[in-house]
Coordinates of C-alpha atoms in Angstrom, one line a residue:
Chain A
X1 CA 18.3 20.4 8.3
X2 CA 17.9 18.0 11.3
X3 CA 15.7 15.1 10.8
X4 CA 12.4 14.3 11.8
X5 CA 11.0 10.8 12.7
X6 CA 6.9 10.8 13.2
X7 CA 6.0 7.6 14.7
X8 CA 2.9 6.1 16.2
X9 CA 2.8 4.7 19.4
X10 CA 3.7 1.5 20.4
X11 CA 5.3 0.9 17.4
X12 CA 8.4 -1.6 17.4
X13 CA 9.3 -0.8 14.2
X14 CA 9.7 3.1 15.1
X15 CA 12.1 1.9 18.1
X16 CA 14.3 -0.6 16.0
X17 CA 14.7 2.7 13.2
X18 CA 15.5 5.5 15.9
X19 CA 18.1 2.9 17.9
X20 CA 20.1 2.3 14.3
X21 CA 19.5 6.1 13.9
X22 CA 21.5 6.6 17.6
X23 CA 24.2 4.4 17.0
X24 CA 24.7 6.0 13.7
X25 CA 25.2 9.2 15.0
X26 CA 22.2 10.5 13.3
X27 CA 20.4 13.4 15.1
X28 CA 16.5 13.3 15.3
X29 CA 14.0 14.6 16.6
X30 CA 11.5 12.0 17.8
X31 CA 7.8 12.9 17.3
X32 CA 4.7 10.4 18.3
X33 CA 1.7 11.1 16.6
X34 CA -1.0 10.3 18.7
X35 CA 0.8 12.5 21.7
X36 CA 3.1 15.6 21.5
X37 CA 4.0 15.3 17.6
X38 CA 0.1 15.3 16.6
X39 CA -0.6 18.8 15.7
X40 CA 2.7 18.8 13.6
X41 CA 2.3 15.3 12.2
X42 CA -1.1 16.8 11.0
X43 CA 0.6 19.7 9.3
X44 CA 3.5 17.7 7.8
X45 CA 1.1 15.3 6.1
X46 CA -1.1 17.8 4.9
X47 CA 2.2 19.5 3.1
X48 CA 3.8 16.0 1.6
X49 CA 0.3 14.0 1.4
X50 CA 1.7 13.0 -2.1
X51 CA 4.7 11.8 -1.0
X52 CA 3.5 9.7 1.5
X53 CA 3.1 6.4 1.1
X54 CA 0.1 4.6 2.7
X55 CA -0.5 0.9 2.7
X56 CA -3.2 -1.4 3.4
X57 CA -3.0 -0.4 6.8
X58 CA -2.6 3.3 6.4
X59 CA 0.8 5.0 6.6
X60 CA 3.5 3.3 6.8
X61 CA 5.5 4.4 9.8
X62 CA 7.9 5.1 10.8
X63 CA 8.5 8.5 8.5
X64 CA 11.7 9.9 8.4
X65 CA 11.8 13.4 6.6
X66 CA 15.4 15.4 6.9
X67 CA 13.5 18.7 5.1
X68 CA 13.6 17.1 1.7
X69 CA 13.1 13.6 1.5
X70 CA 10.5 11.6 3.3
X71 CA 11.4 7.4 3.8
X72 CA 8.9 5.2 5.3
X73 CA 9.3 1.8 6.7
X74 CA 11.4 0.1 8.6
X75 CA 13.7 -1.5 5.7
X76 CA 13.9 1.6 3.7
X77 CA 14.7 3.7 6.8
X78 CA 17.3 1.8 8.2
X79 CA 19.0 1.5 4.6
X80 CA 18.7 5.5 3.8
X81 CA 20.6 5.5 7.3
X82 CA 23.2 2.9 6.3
X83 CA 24.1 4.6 2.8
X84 CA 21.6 6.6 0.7
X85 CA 23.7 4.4 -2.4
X86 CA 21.8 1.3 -0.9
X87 CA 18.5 2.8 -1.4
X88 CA 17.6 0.8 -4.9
X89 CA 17.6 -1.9 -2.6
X90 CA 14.6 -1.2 -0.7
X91 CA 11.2 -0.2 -1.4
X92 CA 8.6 0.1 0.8
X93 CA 7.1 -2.9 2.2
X94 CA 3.6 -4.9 3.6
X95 CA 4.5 -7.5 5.7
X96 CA 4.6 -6.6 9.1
X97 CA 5.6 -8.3 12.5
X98 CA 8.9 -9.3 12.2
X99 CA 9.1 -9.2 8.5
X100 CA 10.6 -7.0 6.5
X101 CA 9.8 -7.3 2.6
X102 CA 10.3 -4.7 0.0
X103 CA 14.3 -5.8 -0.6
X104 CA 14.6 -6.0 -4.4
X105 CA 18.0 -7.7 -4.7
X106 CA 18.0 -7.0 -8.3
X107 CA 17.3 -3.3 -8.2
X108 CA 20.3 -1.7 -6.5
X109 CA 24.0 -1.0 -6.7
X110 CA 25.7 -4.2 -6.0
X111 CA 28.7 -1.8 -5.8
X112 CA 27.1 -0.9 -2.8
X113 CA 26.9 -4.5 -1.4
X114 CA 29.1 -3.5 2.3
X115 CA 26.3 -1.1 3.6
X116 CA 23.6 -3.8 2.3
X117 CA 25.1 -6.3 4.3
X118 CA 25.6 -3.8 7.2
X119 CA 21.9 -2.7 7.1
X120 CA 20.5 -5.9 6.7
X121 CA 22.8 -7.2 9.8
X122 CA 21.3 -4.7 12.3
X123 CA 18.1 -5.7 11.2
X124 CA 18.2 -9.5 12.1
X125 CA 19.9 -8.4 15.4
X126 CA 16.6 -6.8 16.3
X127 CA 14.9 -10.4 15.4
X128 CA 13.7 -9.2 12.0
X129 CA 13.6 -11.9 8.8
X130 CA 14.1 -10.6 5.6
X131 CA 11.4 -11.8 2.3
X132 CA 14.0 -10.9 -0.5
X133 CA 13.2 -10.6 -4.3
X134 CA 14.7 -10.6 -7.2
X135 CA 14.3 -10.8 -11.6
X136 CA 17.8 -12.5 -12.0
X137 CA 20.8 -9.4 -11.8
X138 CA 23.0 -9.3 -9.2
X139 CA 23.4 -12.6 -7.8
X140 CA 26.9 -11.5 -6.3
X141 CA 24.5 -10.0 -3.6
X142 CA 22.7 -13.2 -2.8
X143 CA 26.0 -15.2 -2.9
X144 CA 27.2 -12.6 -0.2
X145 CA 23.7 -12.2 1.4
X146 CA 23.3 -16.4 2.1
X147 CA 27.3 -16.1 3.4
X148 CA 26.5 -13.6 6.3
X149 CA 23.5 -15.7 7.3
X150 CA 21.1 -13.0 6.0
X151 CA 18.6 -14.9 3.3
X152 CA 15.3 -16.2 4.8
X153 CA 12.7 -15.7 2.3
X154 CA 13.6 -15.5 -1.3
X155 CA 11.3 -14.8 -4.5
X156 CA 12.4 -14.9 -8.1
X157 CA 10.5 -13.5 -10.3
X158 CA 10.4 -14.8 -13.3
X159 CA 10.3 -12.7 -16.4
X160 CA 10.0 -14.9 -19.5
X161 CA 11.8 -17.1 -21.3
X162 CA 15.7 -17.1 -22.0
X163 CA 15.1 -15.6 -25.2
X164 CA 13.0 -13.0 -23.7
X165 CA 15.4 -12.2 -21.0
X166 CA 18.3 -12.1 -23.4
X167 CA 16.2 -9.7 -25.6
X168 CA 15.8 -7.2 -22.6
X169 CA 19.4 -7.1 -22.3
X170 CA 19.6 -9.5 -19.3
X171 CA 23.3 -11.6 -18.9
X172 CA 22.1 -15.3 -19.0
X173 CA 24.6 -16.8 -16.9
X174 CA 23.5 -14.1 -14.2
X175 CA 19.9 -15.2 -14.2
X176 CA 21.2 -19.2 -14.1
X177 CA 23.1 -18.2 -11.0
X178 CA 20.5 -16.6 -9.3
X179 CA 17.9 -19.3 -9.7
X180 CA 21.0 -21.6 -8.8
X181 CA 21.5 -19.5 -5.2
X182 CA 17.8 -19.4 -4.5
X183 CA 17.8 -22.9 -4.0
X184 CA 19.8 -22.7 -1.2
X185 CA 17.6 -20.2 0.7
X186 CA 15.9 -21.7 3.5
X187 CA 12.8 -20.9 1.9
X188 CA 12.3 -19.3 -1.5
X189 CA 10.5 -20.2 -4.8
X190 CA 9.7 -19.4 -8.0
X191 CA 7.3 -16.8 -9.2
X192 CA 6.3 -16.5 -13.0
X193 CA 3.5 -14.1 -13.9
X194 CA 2.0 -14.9 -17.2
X195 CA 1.8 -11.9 -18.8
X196 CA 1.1 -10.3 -21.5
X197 CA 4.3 -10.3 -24.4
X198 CA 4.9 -8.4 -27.1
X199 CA 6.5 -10.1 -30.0
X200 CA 9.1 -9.4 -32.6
X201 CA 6.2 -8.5 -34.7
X202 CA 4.3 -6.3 -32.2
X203 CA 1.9 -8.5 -31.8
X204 CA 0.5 -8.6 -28.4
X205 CA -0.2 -11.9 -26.7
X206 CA 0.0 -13.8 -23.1
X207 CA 3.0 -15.5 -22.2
X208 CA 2.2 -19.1 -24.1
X209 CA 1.6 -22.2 -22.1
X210 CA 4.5 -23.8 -23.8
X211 CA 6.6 -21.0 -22.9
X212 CA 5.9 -21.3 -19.2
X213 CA 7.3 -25.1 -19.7
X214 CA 10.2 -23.5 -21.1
X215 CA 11.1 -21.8 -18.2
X216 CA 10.7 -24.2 -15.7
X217 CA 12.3 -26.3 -18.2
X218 CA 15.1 -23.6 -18.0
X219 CA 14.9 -23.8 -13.9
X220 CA 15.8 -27.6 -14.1
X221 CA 18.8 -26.8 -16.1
X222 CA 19.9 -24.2 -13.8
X223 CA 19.4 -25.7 -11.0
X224 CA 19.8 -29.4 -11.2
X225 CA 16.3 -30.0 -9.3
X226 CA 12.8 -30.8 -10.6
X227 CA 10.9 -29.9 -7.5
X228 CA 11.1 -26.7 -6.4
X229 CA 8.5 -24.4 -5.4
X230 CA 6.8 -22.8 -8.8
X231 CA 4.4 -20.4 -8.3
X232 CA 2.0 -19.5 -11.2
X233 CA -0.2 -16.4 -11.2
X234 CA -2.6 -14.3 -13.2
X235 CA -1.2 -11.2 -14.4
X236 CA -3.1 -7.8 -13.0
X237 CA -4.2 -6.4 -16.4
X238 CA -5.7 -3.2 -14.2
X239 CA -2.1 -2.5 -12.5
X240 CA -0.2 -2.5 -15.9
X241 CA 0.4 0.9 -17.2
X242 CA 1.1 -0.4 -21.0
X243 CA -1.9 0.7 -23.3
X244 CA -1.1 -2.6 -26.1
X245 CA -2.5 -4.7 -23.5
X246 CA -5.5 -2.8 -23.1
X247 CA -7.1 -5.2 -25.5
X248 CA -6.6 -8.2 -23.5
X249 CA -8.9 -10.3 -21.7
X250 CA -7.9 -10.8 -18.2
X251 CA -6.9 -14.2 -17.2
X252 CA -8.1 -16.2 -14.4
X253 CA -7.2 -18.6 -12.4
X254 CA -8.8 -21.7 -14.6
X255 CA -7.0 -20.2 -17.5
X256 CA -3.7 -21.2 -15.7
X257 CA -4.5 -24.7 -16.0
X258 CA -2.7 -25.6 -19.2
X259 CA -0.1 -23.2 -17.8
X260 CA 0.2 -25.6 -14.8
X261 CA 0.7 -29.0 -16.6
X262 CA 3.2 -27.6 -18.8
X263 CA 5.4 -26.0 -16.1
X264 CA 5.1 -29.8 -14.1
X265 CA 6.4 -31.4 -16.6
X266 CA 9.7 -29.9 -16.0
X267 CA 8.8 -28.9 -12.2
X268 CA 6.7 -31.1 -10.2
X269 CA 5.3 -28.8 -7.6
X270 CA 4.2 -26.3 -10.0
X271 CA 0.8 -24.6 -8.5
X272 CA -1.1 -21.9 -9.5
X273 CA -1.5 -18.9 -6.8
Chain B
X1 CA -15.3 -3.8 12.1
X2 CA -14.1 -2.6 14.8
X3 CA -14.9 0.7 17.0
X4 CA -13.2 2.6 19.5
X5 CA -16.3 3.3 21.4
X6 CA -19.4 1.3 21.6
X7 CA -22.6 2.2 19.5
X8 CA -24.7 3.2 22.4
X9 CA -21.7 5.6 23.4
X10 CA -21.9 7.4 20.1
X11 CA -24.3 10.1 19.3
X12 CA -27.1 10.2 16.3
X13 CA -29.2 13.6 17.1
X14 CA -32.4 12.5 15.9
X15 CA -33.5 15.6 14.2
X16 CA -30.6 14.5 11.3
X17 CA -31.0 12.2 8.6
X18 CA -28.2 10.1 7.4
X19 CA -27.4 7.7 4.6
X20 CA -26.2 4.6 4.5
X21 CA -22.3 6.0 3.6
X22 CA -22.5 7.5 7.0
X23 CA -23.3 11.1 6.1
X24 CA -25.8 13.0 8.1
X25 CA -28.2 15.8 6.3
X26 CA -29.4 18.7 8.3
X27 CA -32.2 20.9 6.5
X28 CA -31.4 24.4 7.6
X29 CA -33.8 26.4 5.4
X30 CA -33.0 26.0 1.5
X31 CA -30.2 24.7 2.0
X32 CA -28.7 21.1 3.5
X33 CA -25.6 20.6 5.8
X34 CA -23.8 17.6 5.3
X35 CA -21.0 16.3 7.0
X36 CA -20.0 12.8 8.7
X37 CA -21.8 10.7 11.2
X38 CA -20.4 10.3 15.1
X39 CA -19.7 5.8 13.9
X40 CA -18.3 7.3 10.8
X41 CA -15.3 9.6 12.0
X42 CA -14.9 7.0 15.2
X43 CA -14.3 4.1 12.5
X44 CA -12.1 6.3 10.9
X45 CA -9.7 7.5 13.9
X46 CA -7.9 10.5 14.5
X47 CA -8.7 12.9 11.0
X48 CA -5.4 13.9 9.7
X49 CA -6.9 15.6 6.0
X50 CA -10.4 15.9 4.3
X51 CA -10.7 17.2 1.1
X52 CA -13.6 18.8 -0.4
X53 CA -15.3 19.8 -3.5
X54 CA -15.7 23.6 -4.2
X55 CA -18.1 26.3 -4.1
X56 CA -20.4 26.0 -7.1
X57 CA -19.4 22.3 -8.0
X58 CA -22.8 20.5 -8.6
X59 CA -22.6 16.9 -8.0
X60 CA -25.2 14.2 -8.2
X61 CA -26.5 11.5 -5.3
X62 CA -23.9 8.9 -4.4
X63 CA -20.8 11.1 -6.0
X64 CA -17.9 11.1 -4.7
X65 CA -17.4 14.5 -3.0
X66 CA -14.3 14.4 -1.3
X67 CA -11.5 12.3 0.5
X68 CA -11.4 11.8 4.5
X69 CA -8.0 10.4 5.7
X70 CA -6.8 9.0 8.9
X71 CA -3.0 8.1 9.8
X72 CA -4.8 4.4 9.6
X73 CA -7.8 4.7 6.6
X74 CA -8.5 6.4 4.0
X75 CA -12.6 6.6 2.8
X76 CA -14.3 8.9 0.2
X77 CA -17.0 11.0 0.9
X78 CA -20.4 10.1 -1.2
X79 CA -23.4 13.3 -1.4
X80 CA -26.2 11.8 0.2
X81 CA -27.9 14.6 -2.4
X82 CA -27.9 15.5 -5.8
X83 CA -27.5 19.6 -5.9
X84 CA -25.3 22.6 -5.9
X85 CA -22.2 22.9 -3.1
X86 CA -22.9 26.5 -1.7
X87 CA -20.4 26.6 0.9
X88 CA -17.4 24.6 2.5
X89 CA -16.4 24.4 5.8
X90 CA -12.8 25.8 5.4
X91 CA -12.1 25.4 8.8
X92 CA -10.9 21.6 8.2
X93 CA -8.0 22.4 5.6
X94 CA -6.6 23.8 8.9
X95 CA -8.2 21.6 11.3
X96 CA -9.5 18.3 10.3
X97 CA -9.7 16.5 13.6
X98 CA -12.8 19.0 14.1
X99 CA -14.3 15.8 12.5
X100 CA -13.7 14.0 15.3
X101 CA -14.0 16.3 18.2
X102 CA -17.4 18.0 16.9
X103 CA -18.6 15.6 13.5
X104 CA -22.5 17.8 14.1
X105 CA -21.3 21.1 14.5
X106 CA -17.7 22.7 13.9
X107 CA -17.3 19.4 11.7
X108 CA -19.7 20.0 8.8
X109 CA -18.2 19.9 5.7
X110 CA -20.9 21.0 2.9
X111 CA -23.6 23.1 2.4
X112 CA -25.9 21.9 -0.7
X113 CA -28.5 23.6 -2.6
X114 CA -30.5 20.6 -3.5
X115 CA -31.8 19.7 -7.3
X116 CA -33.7 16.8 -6.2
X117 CA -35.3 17.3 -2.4
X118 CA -37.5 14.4 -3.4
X119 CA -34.3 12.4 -2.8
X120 CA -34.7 12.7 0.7
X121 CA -37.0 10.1 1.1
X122 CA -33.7 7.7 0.4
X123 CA -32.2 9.3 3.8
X124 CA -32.4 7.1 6.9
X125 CA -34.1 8.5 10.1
X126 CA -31.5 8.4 13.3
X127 CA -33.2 5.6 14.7
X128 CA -33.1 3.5 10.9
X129 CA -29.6 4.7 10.9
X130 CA -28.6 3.3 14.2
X131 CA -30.3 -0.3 12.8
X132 CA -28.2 0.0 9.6
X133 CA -24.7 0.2 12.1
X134 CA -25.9 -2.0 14.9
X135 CA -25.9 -4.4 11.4
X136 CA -22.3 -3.4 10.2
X137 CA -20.9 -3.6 13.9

């Protein structure tokens, strides 16, 4: 079935999608939503309303529906376009502007690394900058991301410690790598929720303050620095879908203290978010 | 907050009354229309979907009774009543934007029996109503 793109007008985004759309070959129909596509826009949503996504500021445009699947966004767009194997890689985004976030370097096939790169390249043609994150995997696709002049904006998000990562089947030397490569993005840092863990035991308990020392600890030795951006934040006890944490208390930002002084003793510009 | 047309623009007929989540009440014999005031839908944009309760549902003051959704918002609907849904206006399943286009008329969206009239005492008058917005604007 031929695809469909709905977009809303005056939207840059829309353009930048249906001009990588063109030179793909791909063969759309174009529909605006607030002129000649609105009476089928209106029917399309009301069909799919649970499969569309809508952010803080509504939908998210522009949506690309072929019959079967709908994409939204800018990023995720372009990459279904590229290859449908890079689509791990994106999810949909927030930022706006020139910004495209939603690129989860450690969620998709590195095998499919080419069409990344080729994705990613039309997009900083049309003056987009890319806010990249990632738990640790594939750092084979940062190595080849900073090579082609494609990193701007990288996050790593912590998960734990290195006993913790090793337990969830994480490859160490991976993770060291990755925190290694984000150093060298023009801007980056890193991001450590402290969240609940449960333990060998099954108790259930919040990351420990020494255990956040331990991992910027680990970030030195990776890295060779002591002064890179480390970001601390409460973890969002309403968003988590696991019912052994229902129990907790939520943290707050004062709570983080202690988490704070640990974490600078290992990384000097450790602040809480 | 921002509106596409100014507040003297819009239209509040005073025999309505209205809350303050932007409904407007219309006594039509036993019965009460409700549906969405002329600030509301403009705030909202072009309606793309509006769900509503059904026939026979009763629902208390200040409950949620549906979902209103623009390509740019999305609000939920609040009874400015406690009582029995009688009727729906079907109409907007196929053709929401009658929101917009006619939010006193073709727009209504319930009709409620109601359990608690003395409730309506809570309801603003037009000209309280356009006081409350000129505030929010």
């Amino acid at each position: 079935m031929a695809v469909t793109i709905y977009t809303a007008t005056g939207c840059a985004r829309c353009k930048i999608a249906k001009k990588y759309m063109a030179q793909k070959g791909v063969e759309y129909r174009d529909l605006d939503i607030k002129a000649e596509g609105k009476d089928e826009f209106n029917r399309f949503y009301r069909e799919n309303r649970k499969s569309v996504y809508r952010g803080p500021d509504g939908i998210e445009f522009p949506v690309y529906f072929d019959g079967q699947v709908v994409k939204q966004g800018l990023g995720v767009v372009v990459g279904h376009v590229s290859s449908p194997k890079v689509a791990g890689f994106f999810g949909v985004g927030l930022l706006h502007g020139e910004w495209v976030d939603g690129i989860h370097i450690s969620q998709g096939d590195p095998e499919a690394i080419d069409e990344l790169v080729e994705a990613l390249a039309y997009l900083k043609s049309a003056g987009m900058k890319f806010e990249m994150d990632t738990d640790g995997r594939n750092p084979q696709v940062l190595e080849r991301l900073l090579a082609e002049g494609l990193g701007d904006v990288l996050i790593v998000r912590l998960i734990g410690t290195k006993d913790m990562y090793a337990a969830q089947g994480y490859d160490l030397a991976e993770v060291e790598k990755t925190m290694a490569l984000a150093a060298k993005f023009p801007e980056y840092r890193f991001a450590l929720a402290v969240r609940p863990v449960v333990r060998p035991d099954g108790a259930v308990e919040y990351l420990k303050p020494e255990e956040a020392g331990e991992i910027a600890a680990w970030v030195k030795e990776a890295t060779g620095g002591n002064k890179h951006p480390f970001v601390l934040t409460p973890f969002d006890l309403k968003a988590a879908a696991d019912e052994r944490f229902a129990g907790l208390a939520p943290l707050e930002a004062k709570d983080l203290f202690i988490y704070r002084s640990k974490a600078r003793a290992h990384q000097v510009m450790a602040a809480i978010a | 907050m921002s509106t596409s047309k100014s507040i003297e623009e819009m239209l509040f007929p005073a025999e309505l009354r209205y809350s303050k989540e932007h409904t407007w009440v219309q006594a039509t014999g036993a019965t009460l229309k409700v549906g969405i005031s002329d600030f509301a839908q403009d705030q909202l944009g072009e309606v793309i979907y509006v769900e509503l309760p059904a026939e026979g549902d009763e629902l208390d003051q200040d409950a949620e009774f549906g979902v209103i959704e623009s390509a740019k918002s999305t609000s939920d609907l609040f009874m400015p009543i406690s009582g029995e849904v009688v009727a729906v206006n079907h109409a907007l399943e196929d053709e929401p934007g009658l929101v917009n286009q006619s939010p006193y008329q073709d727009g209504w969206m319930l009709e409620v029996k109601p359990s608690e009239p003395a409730q309506l005492k809570d309801i603003l008058s037009a000209e309280d109503y356009l006081g409350l917005i000129k505030k929010e604007a």
